[in-house]
Amino acid sequence: MSQPDQVPAKATLTATYTSLSNQPFQISQHLDIPTPSSDPAPEERKKQQRIQSLSQLRKAASTIQAAVNKELTARMEEDKARELASNQGVVVIDDEAEEQNYGEEVVEDSD
């Protein structure tokens, strides 16, 4: 008995960014994940399908993460340039502190 063909399901992994001060962006990665057939598949084939699906998901997540990092880095540079322009070039940016606190909210102490 032949195995029924599997039709790939169309799935999309999407990251969306919104900000009050920067342009929003959305990055999507399409996945072709095999859908299980109605025919009871042997366990080994089901296992291989899961492995294939998770592999595609991991690859898509890595691709999206790289694209998001690139977009956020560009927005950080835009923010720095905007701040520099608004303060007439008087801003001193501590790149080491920026890198250390990247992605975290920093509350400055007023001692």
Short mmCIF file of C-alpha atoms in Angstrom, two decimals:
data_model
loop_
_atom_site.label_atom_id
_atom_site.label_comp_id
_atom_site.label_asym_id
_atom_site.label_seq_id
_atom_site.Cartn_x
_atom_site.Cartn_y
_atom_site.Cartn_z
CA MET A 1 0.00 0.00 0.00
CA SER A 2 1.44 3.36 -0.96
CA GLN A 3 1.73 6.24 1.46
CA PRO A 4 -0.62 9.17 0.80
CA ASP A 5 1.05 12.40 -0.30
CA GLN A 6 1.37 15.02 2.37
CA VAL A 7 0.28 18.52 1.54
CA PRO A 8 2.49 21.20 3.11
CA ALA A 9 0.58 23.49 5.42
CA LYS A 10 1.25 27.18 4.99
CA ALA A 11 2.41 28.63 8.28
CA THR A 12 3.99 32.01 8.95
CA LEU A 13 6.27 33.13 11.76
CA THR A 14 5.98 36.91 12.23
CA ALA A 15 7.71 39.51 14.40
CA THR A 16 6.09 42.94 14.72
CA TYR A 17 7.75 46.09 16.13
CA THR A 18 5.97 49.28 17.10
CA SER A 19 7.37 52.40 18.71
CA LEU A 20 6.26 55.91 19.54
CA SER A 21 9.43 57.40 18.07
CA ASN A 22 10.39 55.07 15.20
CA GLN A 23 8.75 53.55 12.15
CA PRO A 24 7.11 50.20 12.87
CA PHE A 25 8.18 47.11 10.99
CA GLN A 26 7.01 43.57 10.50
CA ILE A 27 9.15 40.63 9.41
CA SER A 28 7.61 37.34 8.30
CA GLN A 29 9.03 33.98 7.37
CA HIS A 30 6.87 31.40 5.61
CA LEU A 31 7.09 27.74 6.53
CA ASP A 32 6.02 24.65 4.63
CA ILE A 33 5.16 22.21 7.36
CA PRO A 34 3.86 18.82 6.30
CA THR A 35 0.38 18.12 7.58
CA PRO A 36 -0.25 14.68 8.96
CA SER A 37 -2.37 12.56 6.67
CA SER A 38 -5.48 10.78 7.85
CA ASP A 39 -3.61 7.53 7.26
CA PRO A 40 -2.07 6.38 10.53
CA ALA A 41 1.64 6.86 9.92
CA PRO A 42 4.27 4.70 11.53
CA GLU A 43 5.87 6.30 14.57
CA GLU A 44 9.22 6.71 12.83
CA ARG A 45 7.63 8.75 10.01
CA LYS A 46 5.74 10.91 12.51
CA LYS A 47 8.98 11.50 14.37
CA GLN A 48 10.76 12.56 11.15
CA GLN A 49 7.89 14.95 10.33
CA ARG A 50 8.21 16.58 13.76
CA ILE A 51 11.96 16.87 13.36
CA GLN A 52 11.54 18.46 9.92
CA SER A 53 8.92 20.91 11.20
CA LEU A 54 11.01 21.94 14.20
CA SER A 55 14.07 22.34 12.00
CA GLN A 56 12.19 24.71 9.69
CA LEU A 57 10.84 26.65 12.67
CA ARG A 58 14.32 27.02 14.19
CA LYS A 59 15.76 28.22 10.87
CA ALA A 60 12.91 30.72 10.43
CA ALA A 61 13.33 32.01 14.00
CA SER A 62 17.07 32.55 13.45
CA THR A 63 16.40 34.38 10.17
CA ILE A 64 13.81 36.63 11.81
CA GLN A 65 16.07 37.30 14.80
CA ALA A 66 18.89 38.44 12.50
CA ALA A 67 16.54 40.74 10.58
CA VAL A 68 15.05 42.18 13.80
CA ASN A 69 18.53 42.84 15.20
CA LYS A 70 19.48 44.68 12.00
CA GLU A 71 16.30 46.80 12.11
CA LEU A 72 16.70 47.64 15.81
CA THR A 73 20.34 48.59 15.34
CA ALA A 74 19.32 50.97 12.56
CA ARG A 75 16.66 52.51 14.81
CA MET A 76 19.19 52.96 17.64
CA GLU A 77 21.45 54.83 15.24
CA GLU A 78 18.49 56.99 14.13
CA ASP A 79 17.70 57.75 17.79
CA LYS A 80 21.32 58.72 18.46
CA ALA A 81 21.41 60.99 15.40
CA ARG A 82 18.08 62.59 16.34
CA GLU A 83 19.28 63.21 19.90
CA LEU A 84 22.56 64.65 18.67
CA ALA A 85 20.75 66.99 16.26
CA SER A 86 18.23 68.16 18.86
CA ASN A 87 20.99 69.00 21.37
CA GLN A 88 23.18 70.77 18.81
CA GLY A 89 25.98 68.23 19.02
CA VAL A 90 26.45 68.37 22.80
CA VAL A 91 25.44 64.76 23.49
CA VAL A 92 28.10 62.34 24.66
CA ILE A 93 27.07 58.74 24.09
CA ASP A 94 28.58 56.07 26.28
CA ASP A 95 28.72 53.19 23.80
CA GLU A 96 29.85 50.74 26.47
CA ALA A 97 26.83 51.56 28.66
CA GLU A 98 24.54 51.42 25.61
CA GLU A 99 25.83 47.96 24.73
CA GLN A 100 25.62 46.71 28.32
CA ASN A 101 22.02 47.90 28.73
CA TYR A 102 20.84 47.03 25.22
CA GLY A 103 17.20 45.97 25.28
CA GLU A 104 16.68 46.83 28.94
CA GLU A 105 14.97 49.76 30.56
CA VAL A 106 17.50 51.77 32.53
CA VAL A 107 16.39 53.88 35.47
CA GLU A 108 18.93 56.56 36.28
CA ASP A 109 19.67 57.28 39.93
CA SER A 110 19.33 60.92 41.01
CA ASP A 111 21.65 60.98 44.02
#
